Amino acid sequence: MSAFTNLLRPVLFRIDPETAHGLSLKVLASGLSPHVRPDRDKRLARRLMGLDFPNPLGLAAGLDKNAEVADPLLSLGFGFVEIGTVTPRPQAGNPKPRLFRLVEDGAVINRLGFNNQGHAAALARLEARRGRGGIVGVNIGANKDSADRIADYVAAIRAFSGLASYFTVNVSSPNTPGLRDLQGKAALDELLARVVEARDSEPRRVPLVIKIAPDMDEHGRADIAEVVLSRRIDGAIISNTTVSRPKLADAATAKETGGLSGRPLFRMSTIALAQFRQMVGPDLPLIGAGGIDSAETAFAKIAAGADLVQFYTGLVYQGPGLVGEILAGLSRILDRRGLASIADAVGIETDKWAKETP
């Protein structure tokens, strides 16, 4: 990590963020990034949703939108990676500039708008890596101009059911107009009913999780919990980026529209996670996302109620070595706390976090 911080980051941070993102993908594809065994500490392993996770660290969707570098990302030490968001048809996304660093805040604002090459391109790349192992989830969304957005999600289930380790139903991106309306109780129930029906009609049963926004009030969160439980969805990710703007050092960039991710999201997303855990009970697998940039923040998510965690923005600021650092740090935390496994830490501070205010 010191090499990245001292040498590479200053170079990348002189470049437009979206250009730097493309360059990072090329570096990953070259195989020059660190290689870390994901299963080096058996205490970190989890079996959830019928899948064997070698450790609880996942890459959130957004970095590898088109399934270009799933295997190089797994080699960093991730227990699982999530590609996408993918839409049925390719789309360019929103006008540039649409990605902004807030360096002092350890944050990013994006309004990319599901820019991706479409189902066919991602499907071809996942087909090419068939049989290589590793958990690779597919984050699915709808085209901006779709006449039937639910049909877009169903199309993704049909297309990727033979290759996806799990699906993430993304209804919480703030950058596609009207998409978050699908989080409303009636709309979400219809969406999940159709998606589950499509999933269950395929030869292979693929776990389904839903990714929700951190900005909802308690009533909205409770509605989602009720639908998720009634439709027997396999899990949930809490949370996506936020449209709110907590106090930020970079006040000028904070005025940009889009979803805020990174360190400022940690507190509100962790509170939302704990409250959602209380609503759904102890058994539903939950993935905590938002503001993870250290072993301590990863462990805090788990203690708040997450079975697994995901991050992305932390890599922007600390580089690919962050994965191995967090894994080593989690092992030390288990030793320090006298815990036999990471599973023993899940939810030990749910009640504490749920009482906090963002």
mmCIF file of C-alpha atoms in Angstrom:
data_model
loop_
_atom_site.group_PDB
_atom_site.id
_atom_site.type_symbol
_atom_site.label_atom_id
_atom_site.label_comp_id
_atom_site.label_asym_id
_atom_site.label_seq_id
_atom_site.Cartn_x
_atom_site.Cartn_y
_atom_site.Cartn_z
ATOM 1 C CA MET A 1 0.000 0.000 0.000
ATOM 2 C CA SER A 2 2.886 2.374 0.685
ATOM 3 C CA ALA A 3 4.113 1.994 -2.913
ATOM 4 C CA PHE A 4 0.657 2.889 -4.191
ATOM 5 C CA THR A 5 0.340 5.843 -1.823
ATOM 6 C CA ASN A 6 3.816 7.211 -2.493
ATOM 7 C CA LEU A 7 4.219 6.500 -6.197
ATOM 8 C CA LEU A 8 1.099 5.552 -8.102
ATOM 9 C CA ARG A 9 -1.638 7.561 -6.413
ATOM 10 C CA PRO A 10 -0.063 10.983 -7.120
ATOM 11 C CA VAL A 11 0.146 10.038 -10.802
ATOM 12 C CA LEU A 12 -3.410 8.700 -10.999
ATOM 13 C CA PHE A 13 -4.812 11.663 -9.102
ATOM 14 C CA ARG A 14 -3.433 14.072 -11.709
ATOM 15 C CA ILE A 15 -5.664 12.336 -14.251
ATOM 16 C CA ASP A 16 -9.398 12.761 -14.726
ATOM 17 C CA PRO A 17 -11.089 10.205 -12.411
ATOM 18 C CA GLU A 18 -12.835 8.316 -15.192
ATOM 19 C CA THR A 19 -9.637 8.085 -17.248
ATOM 20 C CA ALA A 20 -7.791 6.868 -14.148
ATOM 21 C CA HIS A 21 -10.481 4.235 -13.680
ATOM 22 C CA GLY A 22 -9.875 2.918 -17.180
ATOM 23 C CA LEU A 23 -6.135 2.857 -16.568
ATOM 24 C CA SER A 24 -6.673 0.904 -13.342
ATOM 25 C CA LEU A 25 -8.579 -1.766 -15.259
ATOM 26 C CA LYS A 26 -5.660 -2.116 -17.650
ATOM 27 C CA VAL A 27 -3.216 -2.500 -14.753
ATOM 28 C CA LEU A 28 -5.422 -5.174 -13.213
ATOM 29 C CA ALA A 29 -5.682 -7.001 -16.536
ATOM 30 C CA SER A 30 -1.883 -6.981 -16.837
ATOM 31 C CA GLY A 31 -1.513 -9.061 -13.672
ATOM 32 C CA LEU A 32 0.832 -6.570 -11.995
ATOM 33 C CA SER A 33 -1.348 -6.131 -8.893
ATOM 34 C CA PRO A 34 -0.762 -7.985 -5.602
ATOM 35 C CA HIS A 35 -1.784 -11.644 -5.330
ATOM 36 C CA VAL A 36 -3.251 -12.651 -1.980
ATOM 37 C CA ARG A 37 -4.707 -16.010 -0.990
ATOM 38 C CA PRO A 38 -8.350 -15.398 -0.065
ATOM 39 C CA ASP A 39 -8.503 -18.456 2.201
ATOM 40 C CA ARG A 40 -5.356 -17.968 4.245
ATOM 41 C CA ASP A 41 -7.313 -17.689 7.511
ATOM 42 C CA LYS A 42 -10.027 -20.344 7.703
ATOM 43 C CA ARG A 43 -11.689 -18.421 10.540
ATOM 44 C CA LEU A 44 -12.833 -15.815 8.019
ATOM 45 C CA ALA A 45 -14.757 -18.269 5.822
ATOM 46 C CA ARG A 46 -18.554 -18.179 5.601
ATOM 47 C CA ARG A 47 -21.146 -20.428 3.966
ATOM 48 C CA LEU A 48 -24.156 -18.342 2.979
ATOM 49 C CA MET A 49 -26.863 -18.623 0.318
ATOM 50 C CA GLY A 50 -25.436 -22.003 -0.655
ATOM 51 C CA LEU A 51 -22.071 -20.419 -1.495
ATOM 52 C CA ASP A 52 -18.696 -20.947 0.185
ATOM 53 C CA PHE A 53 -17.056 -17.566 0.733
ATOM 54 C CA PRO A 54 -13.351 -17.921 1.594
ATOM 55 C CA ASN A 55 -13.566 -14.613 3.463
ATOM 56 C CA PRO A 56 -16.217 -11.917 3.960
ATOM 57 C CA LEU A 57 -14.603 -9.197 1.803
ATOM 58 C CA GLY A 58 -16.336 -8.375 -1.461
ATOM 59 C CA LEU A 59 -15.808 -5.870 -4.226
ATOM 60 C CA ALA A 60 -18.875 -3.706 -4.742
ATOM 61 C CA ALA A 61 -20.307 -3.228 -8.216
ATOM 62 C CA GLY A 62 -19.074 -0.277 -10.241
ATOM 63 C CA LEU A 63 -15.394 -0.983 -10.728
ATOM 64 C CA ASP A 64 -15.764 -3.860 -13.183
ATOM 65 C CA LYS A 65 -18.940 -2.873 -14.978
ATOM 66 C CA ASN A 66 -18.366 -5.121 -17.981
ATOM 67 C CA ALA A 67 -16.811 -8.245 -16.381
ATOM 68 C CA GLU A 68 -13.387 -7.413 -17.804
ATOM 69 C CA VAL A 69 -11.191 -8.210 -14.791
ATOM 70 C CA ALA A 70 -13.111 -10.543 -12.475
ATOM 71 C CA ASP A 71 -10.225 -12.979 -12.054
ATOM 72 C CA PRO A 72 -7.517 -10.345 -11.433
ATOM 73 C CA LEU A 73 -9.810 -8.818 -8.820
ATOM 74 C CA LEU A 74 -10.303 -12.174 -7.114
ATOM 75 C CA SER A 75 -6.524 -12.569 -7.039
ATOM 76 C CA LEU A 76 -6.262 -9.459 -4.823
ATOM 77 C CA GLY A 77 -7.745 -11.568 -2.029
ATOM 78 C CA PHE A 78 -11.430 -10.753 -2.329
ATOM 79 C CA GLY A 79 -13.789 -13.475 -1.153
ATOM 80 C CA PHE A 80 -16.179 -12.435 -3.909
ATOM 81 C CA VAL A 81 -16.524 -9.778 -6.590
ATOM 82 C CA GLU A 82 -19.586 -8.209 -8.150
ATOM 83 C CA ILE A 83 -19.602 -7.064 -11.761
ATOM 84 C CA GLY A 84 -21.986 -4.526 -13.278
ATOM 85 C CA THR A 85 -24.346 -2.851 -13.140
ATOM 86 C CA VAL A 86 -25.297 -4.419 -16.480
ATOM 87 C CA THR A 87 -28.336 -3.483 -18.552
ATOM 88 C CA PRO A 88 -29.839 -5.403 -21.480
ATOM 89 C CA ARG A 89 -28.673 -2.920 -24.095
ATOM 90 C CA PRO A 90 -25.408 -0.976 -24.065
ATOM 91 C CA GLN A 91 -25.758 2.585 -22.870
ATOM 92 C CA ALA A 92 -23.377 5.499 -22.650
ATOM 93 C CA GLY A 93 -24.583 6.810 -19.316
ATOM 94 C CA ASN A 94 -24.808 10.444 -18.315
ATOM 95 C CA PRO A 95 -22.778 13.290 -19.856
ATOM 96 C CA LYS A 96 -19.216 13.813 -18.671
ATOM 97 C CA PRO A 97 -17.793 14.919 -16.303
ATOM 98 C CA ARG A 98 -19.670 12.503 -14.044
ATOM 99 C CA LEU A 99 -17.102 11.203 -11.542
ATOM 100 C CA PHE A 100 -15.537 13.402 -8.858
ATOM 101 C CA ARG A 101 -12.978 12.839 -6.104
ATOM 102 C CA LEU A 102 -13.289 14.505 -2.707
ATOM 103 C CA VAL A 103 -9.755 13.768 -1.561
ATOM 104 C CA GLU A 104 -9.888 15.410 1.865
ATOM 105 C CA ASP A 105 -13.056 13.477 2.631
ATOM 106 C CA GLY A 106 -11.916 10.111 1.257
ATOM 107 C CA ALA A 107 -15.049 10.168 -0.888
ATOM 108 C CA VAL A 108 -16.304 10.011 -4.458
ATOM 109 C CA ILE A 109 -19.404 11.433 -6.112
ATOM 110 C CA ASN A 110 -20.622 9.679 -9.253
ATOM 111 C CA ARG A 111 -23.495 10.202 -11.628
ATOM 112 C CA LEU A 112 -22.358 7.664 -14.206
ATOM 113 C CA GLY A 113 -25.844 6.404 -15.039
ATOM 114 C CA PHE A 114 -25.320 2.667 -15.623
ATOM 115 C CA ASN A 115 -22.767 3.160 -18.404
ATOM 116 C CA ASN A 116 -21.975 -0.343 -19.651
ATOM 117 C CA GLN A 117 -21.583 -2.481 -22.774
ATOM 118 C CA GLY A 118 -24.785 -4.456 -22.256
ATOM 119 C CA HIS A 119 -25.643 -8.059 -21.459
ATOM 120 C CA ALA A 120 -23.988 -9.643 -24.482
ATOM 121 C CA ALA A 121 -20.507 -8.250 -23.780
ATOM 122 C CA ALA A 122 -20.523 -9.200 -20.088
ATOM 123 C CA LEU A 123 -22.011 -12.591 -20.844
ATOM 124 C CA ALA A 124 -19.240 -13.406 -23.336
ATOM 125 C CA ARG A 125 -16.541 -12.548 -20.793
ATOM 126 C CA LEU A 126 -18.154 -14.569 -18.014
ATOM 127 C CA GLU A 127 -18.554 -17.500 -20.397
ATOM 128 C CA ALA A 128 -14.831 -17.270 -21.195
ATOM 129 C CA ARG A 129 -13.937 -17.706 -17.509
ATOM 130 C CA ARG A 130 -16.362 -20.563 -16.895
ATOM 131 C CA GLY A 131 -14.838 -23.216 -14.657
ATOM 132 C CA ARG A 132 -12.186 -20.982 -13.097
ATOM 133 C CA GLY A 133 -13.878 -20.838 -9.701
ATOM 134 C CA GLY A 134 -14.392 -17.884 -7.423
ATOM 135 C CA ILE A 135 -17.655 -16.192 -6.496
ATOM 136 C CA VAL A 136 -18.686 -13.620 -9.097
ATOM 137 C CA GLY A 137 -22.014 -11.897 -8.631
ATOM 138 C CA VAL A 138 -23.870 -9.990 -11.344
ATOM 139 C CA ASN A 139 -25.441 -6.643 -10.484
ATOM 140 C CA ILE A 140 -28.454 -6.076 -12.752
ATOM 141 C CA GLY A 141 -30.333 -2.929 -13.711
ATOM 142 C CA ALA A 142 -32.641 -1.387 -16.275
ATOM 143 C CA ASN A 143 -31.916 0.719 -19.324
ATOM 144 C CA LYS A 144 -32.705 4.381 -18.825
ATOM 145 C CA ASP A 145 -35.188 4.460 -21.737
ATOM 146 C CA SER A 146 -36.757 1.060 -21.107
ATOM 147 C CA ALA A 147 -40.510 0.833 -21.609
ATOM 148 C CA ASP A 148 -40.696 -1.994 -19.042
ATOM 149 C CA ARG A 149 -37.962 -1.807 -16.458
ATOM 150 C CA ILE A 150 -39.043 -4.952 -14.663
ATOM 151 C CA ALA A 151 -38.689 -6.837 -17.945
ATOM 152 C CA ASP A 152 -35.051 -5.685 -18.060
ATOM 153 C CA TYR A 153 -34.360 -7.360 -14.721
ATOM 154 C CA VAL A 154 -36.107 -10.522 -15.874
ATOM 155 C CA ALA A 155 -34.009 -10.496 -19.050
ATOM 156 C CA ALA A 156 -30.853 -10.418 -16.946
ATOM 157 C CA ILE A 157 -31.984 -13.431 -14.940
ATOM 158 C CA ARG A 158 -32.576 -15.332 -18.180
ATOM 159 C CA ALA A 159 -29.235 -14.284 -19.659
ATOM 160 C CA PHE A 160 -26.894 -14.868 -16.712
ATOM 161 C CA SER A 161 -28.513 -17.670 -14.711
ATOM 162 C CA GLY A 162 -26.008 -20.229 -15.992
ATOM 163 C CA LEU A 163 -22.982 -18.146 -14.988
ATOM 164 C CA ALA A 164 -23.745 -15.803 -12.086
ATOM 165 C CA SER A 165 -22.830 -16.920 -8.566
ATOM 166 C CA TYR A 166 -25.601 -14.624 -7.350
ATOM 167 C CA PHE A 167 -27.668 -11.704 -8.627
ATOM 168 C CA THR A 168 -27.922 -8.243 -7.106
ATOM 169 C CA VAL A 169 -31.152 -6.466 -8.017
ATOM 170 C CA ASN A 170 -30.093 -2.822 -8.109
ATOM 171 C CA VAL A 171 -33.080 -0.562 -7.479
ATOM 172 C CA SER A 172 -31.196 2.058 -5.519
ATOM 173 C CA SER A 173 -28.843 3.882 -7.887
ATOM 174 C CA PRO A 174 -29.664 7.602 -7.735
ATOM 175 C CA ASN A 175 -28.373 8.200 -11.265
ATOM 176 C CA THR A 176 -31.170 6.681 -13.362
ATOM 177 C CA PRO A 177 -34.287 8.865 -13.122
ATOM 178 C CA GLY A 178 -37.169 7.067 -11.432
ATOM 179 C CA LEU A 179 -35.185 3.924 -10.597
ATOM 180 C CA ARG A 180 -35.481 4.389 -6.839
ATOM 181 C CA ASP A 181 -39.266 4.417 -7.234
ATOM 182 C CA LEU A 182 -38.915 0.640 -7.542
ATOM 183 C CA GLN A 183 -38.091 0.582 -3.823
ATOM 184 C CA GLY A 184 -41.710 1.504 -3.024
ATOM 185 C CA LYS A 185 -43.595 -1.368 -1.451
ATOM 186 C CA ALA A 186 -46.036 -2.173 -4.267
ATOM 187 C CA ALA A 187 -43.492 -1.640 -7.061
ATOM 188 C CA LEU A 188 -40.850 -3.680 -5.269
ATOM 189 C CA ASP A 189 -43.253 -6.507 -4.605
ATOM 190 C CA GLU A 190 -44.156 -6.705 -8.302
ATOM 191 C CA LEU A 191 -40.506 -6.527 -9.350
ATOM 192 C CA LEU A 192 -39.365 -9.236 -6.978
ATOM 193 C CA ALA A 193 -42.324 -11.468 -7.782
ATOM 194 C CA ARG A 194 -41.416 -11.421 -11.472
ATOM 195 C CA VAL A 195 -37.691 -11.774 -10.854
ATOM 196 C CA VAL A 196 -38.169 -14.721 -8.485
ATOM 197 C CA GLU A 197 -40.546 -16.375 -10.955
ATOM 198 C CA ALA A 198 -37.932 -16.033 -13.699
ATOM 199 C CA ARG A 199 -35.162 -17.304 -11.446
ATOM 200 C CA ASP A 200 -37.173 -20.322 -10.317
ATOM 201 C CA SER A 201 -37.994 -21.294 -13.910
ATOM 202 C CA GLU A 202 -34.303 -21.652 -14.784
ATOM 203 C CA PRO A 203 -32.489 -25.009 -14.430
ATOM 204 C CA ARG A 204 -30.055 -23.549 -11.897
ATOM 205 C CA ARG A 205 -31.257 -21.716 -8.792
ATOM 206 C CA VAL A 206 -29.133 -18.591 -8.338
ATOM 207 C CA PRO A 207 -29.332 -16.607 -5.076
ATOM 208 C CA LEU A 208 -30.978 -13.195 -5.301
ATOM 209 C CA VAL A 209 -30.058 -10.187 -3.185
ATOM 210 C CA ILE A 210 -31.427 -6.670 -3.328
ATOM 211 C CA LYS A 211 -29.361 -3.493 -2.967
ATOM 212 C CA ILE A 212 -31.110 -0.641 -1.205
ATOM 213 C CA ALA A 213 -30.452 3.039 -0.578
ATOM 214 C CA PRO A 214 -29.311 4.455 2.760
ATOM 215 C CA ASP A 215 -31.546 7.524 2.485
ATOM 216 C CA MET A 216 -34.872 5.945 3.384
ATOM 217 C CA ASP A 217 -36.747 6.614 6.561
ATOM 218 C CA GLU A 218 -37.633 3.845 8.985
ATOM 219 C CA HIS A 219 -41.051 3.297 7.385
ATOM 220 C CA GLY A 220 -39.563 2.833 3.913
ATOM 221 C CA ARG A 221 -36.929 0.481 5.223
ATOM 222 C CA ALA A 222 -39.584 -1.546 7.045
ATOM 223 C CA ASP A 223 -41.610 -1.874 3.828
ATOM 224 C CA ILE A 224 -38.582 -3.257 2.014
ATOM 225 C CA ALA A 225 -37.869 -5.682 4.834
ATOM 226 C CA GLU A 226 -41.454 -6.963 4.674
ATOM 227 C CA VAL A 227 -41.311 -7.536 0.914
ATOM 228 C CA VAL A 228 -37.872 -9.154 1.045
ATOM 229 C CA LEU A 229 -39.059 -11.612 3.673
ATOM 230 C CA SER A 230 -42.392 -12.357 2.022
ATOM 231 C CA ARG A 231 -40.776 -12.995 -1.366
ATOM 232 C CA ARG A 232 -38.031 -15.106 0.243
ATOM 233 C CA ILE A 233 -35.193 -13.112 -1.256
ATOM 234 C CA ASP A 234 -31.826 -14.620 -0.324
ATOM 235 C CA GLY A 235 -30.188 -11.484 1.062
ATOM 236 C CA ALA A 236 -29.765 -7.720 0.951
ATOM 237 C CA ILE A 237 -26.971 -5.187 0.490
ATOM 238 C CA ILE A 238 -27.095 -2.134 2.715
ATOM 239 C CA SER A 239 -26.308 0.241 1.194
ATOM 240 C CA ASN A 240 -25.864 1.985 -2.113
ATOM 241 C CA THR A 241 -24.533 5.540 -2.398
ATOM 242 C CA THR A 242 -26.334 8.469 -0.796
ATOM 243 C CA VAL A 243 -27.829 11.606 -2.319
ATOM 244 C CA SER A 244 -27.516 13.358 1.034
ATOM 245 C CA ARG A 245 -24.522 15.537 1.787
ATOM 246 C CA PRO A 246 -23.117 15.324 5.292
ATOM 247 C CA LYS A 247 -20.660 18.060 6.213
ATOM 248 C CA LEU A 248 -17.747 17.702 3.797
ATOM 249 C CA ALA A 249 -14.363 19.385 3.646
ATOM 250 C CA ASP A 250 -14.596 19.784 -0.138
ATOM 251 C CA ALA A 251 -17.705 21.958 -0.121
ATOM 252 C CA ALA A 252 -17.362 22.955 -3.776
ATOM 253 C CA THR A 253 -17.274 19.401 -5.146
ATOM 254 C CA ALA A 254 -20.009 18.399 -2.706
ATOM 255 C CA LYS A 255 -22.405 20.505 -4.796
ATOM 256 C CA GLU A 256 -22.118 18.039 -7.682
ATOM 257 C CA THR A 257 -25.192 15.860 -8.135
ATOM 258 C CA GLY A 258 -24.940 12.095 -7.883
ATOM 259 C CA GLY A 259 -24.306 9.397 -5.319
ATOM 260 C CA LEU A 260 -21.765 9.973 -2.569
ATOM 261 C CA SER A 261 -19.602 7.017 -1.517
ATOM 262 C CA GLY A 262 -16.597 6.538 0.729
ATOM 263 C CA ARG A 263 -15.775 7.533 4.270
ATOM 264 C CA PRO A 264 -18.664 10.011 4.828
ATOM 265 C CA LEU A 265 -21.159 7.230 4.042
ATOM 266 C CA PHE A 266 -19.876 4.891 6.738
ATOM 267 C CA ARG A 267 -21.942 6.050 9.695
ATOM 268 C CA MET A 268 -25.332 6.406 8.010
ATOM 269 C CA SER A 269 -24.996 3.152 6.074
ATOM 270 C CA THR A 270 -23.943 1.237 9.189
ATOM 271 C CA ILE A 271 -26.901 2.579 11.155
ATOM 272 C CA ALA A 272 -29.216 1.620 8.277
ATOM 273 C CA LEU A 273 -27.658 -1.843 8.240
ATOM 274 C CA ALA A 274 -28.214 -2.377 11.967
ATOM 275 C CA GLN A 275 -31.815 -1.194 11.783
ATOM 276 C CA PHE A 276 -32.485 -3.446 8.807
ATOM 277 C CA ARG A 277 -30.959 -6.369 10.694
ATOM 278 C CA GLN A 278 -33.409 -5.767 13.535
ATOM 279 C CA MET A 279 -36.287 -5.736 11.050
ATOM 280 C CA VAL A 280 -35.402 -8.968 9.218
ATOM 281 C CA GLY A 281 -34.077 -10.978 12.153
ATOM 282 C CA PRO A 282 -30.832 -12.919 12.507
ATOM 283 C CA ASP A 283 -31.083 -15.383 9.632
ATOM 284 C CA LEU A 284 -31.254 -13.337 6.414
ATOM 285 C CA PRO A 285 -27.753 -12.854 4.954
ATOM 286 C CA LEU A 286 -26.863 -9.160 4.858
ATOM 287 C CA ILE A 287 -23.959 -7.501 3.059
ATOM 288 C CA GLY A 288 -22.712 -4.248 4.566
ATOM 289 C CA ALA A 289 -21.372 -1.603 2.202
ATOM 290 C CA GLY A 290 -20.456 2.035 2.560
ATOM 291 C CA GLY A 291 -17.282 3.661 3.833
ATOM 292 C CA ILE A 292 -15.120 0.602 4.476
ATOM 293 C CA ASP A 293 -11.429 1.476 4.250
ATOM 294 C CA SER A 294 -9.804 -0.543 7.057
ATOM 295 C CA ALA A 295 -10.107 -3.740 9.068
ATOM 296 C CA GLU A 296 -11.740 -1.712 11.828
ATOM 297 C CA THR A 297 -14.510 -0.353 9.605
ATOM 298 C CA ALA A 298 -15.049 -3.792 8.051
ATOM 299 C CA PHE A 299 -15.344 -5.354 11.501
ATOM 300 C CA ALA A 300 -17.728 -2.603 12.620
ATOM 301 C CA LYS A 301 -20.076 -3.469 9.740
ATOM 302 C CA ILE A 302 -19.983 -7.118 10.734
ATOM 303 C CA ALA A 303 -20.599 -6.291 14.374
ATOM 304 C CA ALA A 304 -23.541 -4.122 13.286
ATOM 305 C CA GLY A 305 -25.138 -7.104 11.562
ATOM 306 C CA ALA A 306 -23.388 -7.814 8.253
ATOM 307 C CA ASP A 307 -22.489 -11.374 7.294
ATOM 308 C CA LEU A 308 -20.329 -10.089 4.445
ATOM 309 C CA VAL A 309 -19.035 -6.663 3.452
ATOM 310 C CA GLN A 310 -18.267 -4.844 0.214
ATOM 311 C CA PHE A 311 -16.151 -1.839 -0.665
ATOM 312 C CA TYR A 312 -14.855 0.043 -3.685
ATOM 313 C CA THR A 313 -14.046 3.690 -2.905
ATOM 314 C CA GLY A 314 -11.449 2.639 -0.332
ATOM 315 C CA LEU A 315 -9.448 1.088 -3.178
ATOM 316 C CA VAL A 316 -9.398 4.443 -4.967
ATOM 317 C CA TYR A 317 -7.522 6.032 -2.090
ATOM 318 C CA GLN A 318 -5.472 3.150 -0.708
ATOM 319 C CA GLY A 319 -4.881 0.920 -3.706
ATOM 320 C CA PRO A 320 -5.218 -2.820 -4.343
ATOM 321 C CA GLY A 321 -3.130 -3.800 -1.321
ATOM 322 C CA LEU A 322 -6.023 -2.723 0.894
ATOM 323 C CA VAL A 323 -7.695 -6.132 0.505
ATOM 324 C CA GLY A 324 -4.796 -8.037 2.018
ATOM 325 C CA GLU A 325 -4.399 -5.410 4.745
ATOM 326 C CA ILE A 326 -8.029 -5.770 5.799
ATOM 327 C CA LEU A 327 -7.820 -9.569 5.810
ATOM 328 C CA ALA A 328 -4.745 -9.481 8.024
ATOM 329 C CA GLY A 329 -6.392 -6.895 10.251
ATOM 330 C CA LEU A 330 -9.552 -8.971 10.683
ATOM 331 C CA SER A 331 -7.426 -11.924 11.778
ATOM 332 C CA ARG A 332 -5.738 -9.740 14.387
ATOM 333 C CA ILE A 333 -9.096 -8.475 15.638
ATOM 334 C CA LEU A 334 -10.329 -12.050 16.080
ATOM 335 C CA ASP A 335 -7.205 -12.824 18.083
ATOM 336 C CA ARG A 336 -7.561 -9.715 20.214
ATOM 337 C CA ARG A 337 -11.219 -10.306 20.971
ATOM 338 C CA GLY A 338 -10.859 -14.036 21.511
ATOM 339 C CA LEU A 339 -13.379 -14.914 18.782
ATOM 340 C CA ALA A 340 -13.229 -18.344 17.159
ATOM 341 C CA SER A 341 -14.490 -17.115 13.780
ATOM 342 C CA ILE A 342 -15.765 -14.033 11.996
ATOM 343 C CA ALA A 343 -19.257 -15.541 12.127
ATOM 344 C CA ASP A 344 -19.157 -15.112 15.909
ATOM 345 C CA ALA A 345 -18.857 -11.347 15.445
ATOM 346 C CA VAL A 346 -21.984 -10.904 13.320
ATOM 347 C CA GLY A 347 -24.490 -8.690 15.072
ATOM 348 C CA ILE A 348 -22.692 -8.347 18.391
ATOM 349 C CA GLU A 349 -23.242 -4.571 18.238
ATOM 350 C CA THR A 350 -26.489 -4.408 16.252
ATOM 351 C CA ASP A 351 -28.480 -2.834 19.067
ATOM 352 C CA LYS A 352 -25.796 -0.237 19.720
ATOM 353 C CA TRP A 353 -25.610 0.860 16.098
ATOM 354 C CA ALA A 354 -29.379 0.812 15.587
ATOM 355 C CA LYS A 355 -29.815 3.414 18.335
ATOM 356 C CA GLU A 356 -27.371 5.856 16.765
ATOM 357 C CA THR A 357 -28.426 8.839 14.648
ATOM 358 C CA PRO A 358 -26.765 9.592 11.299
#
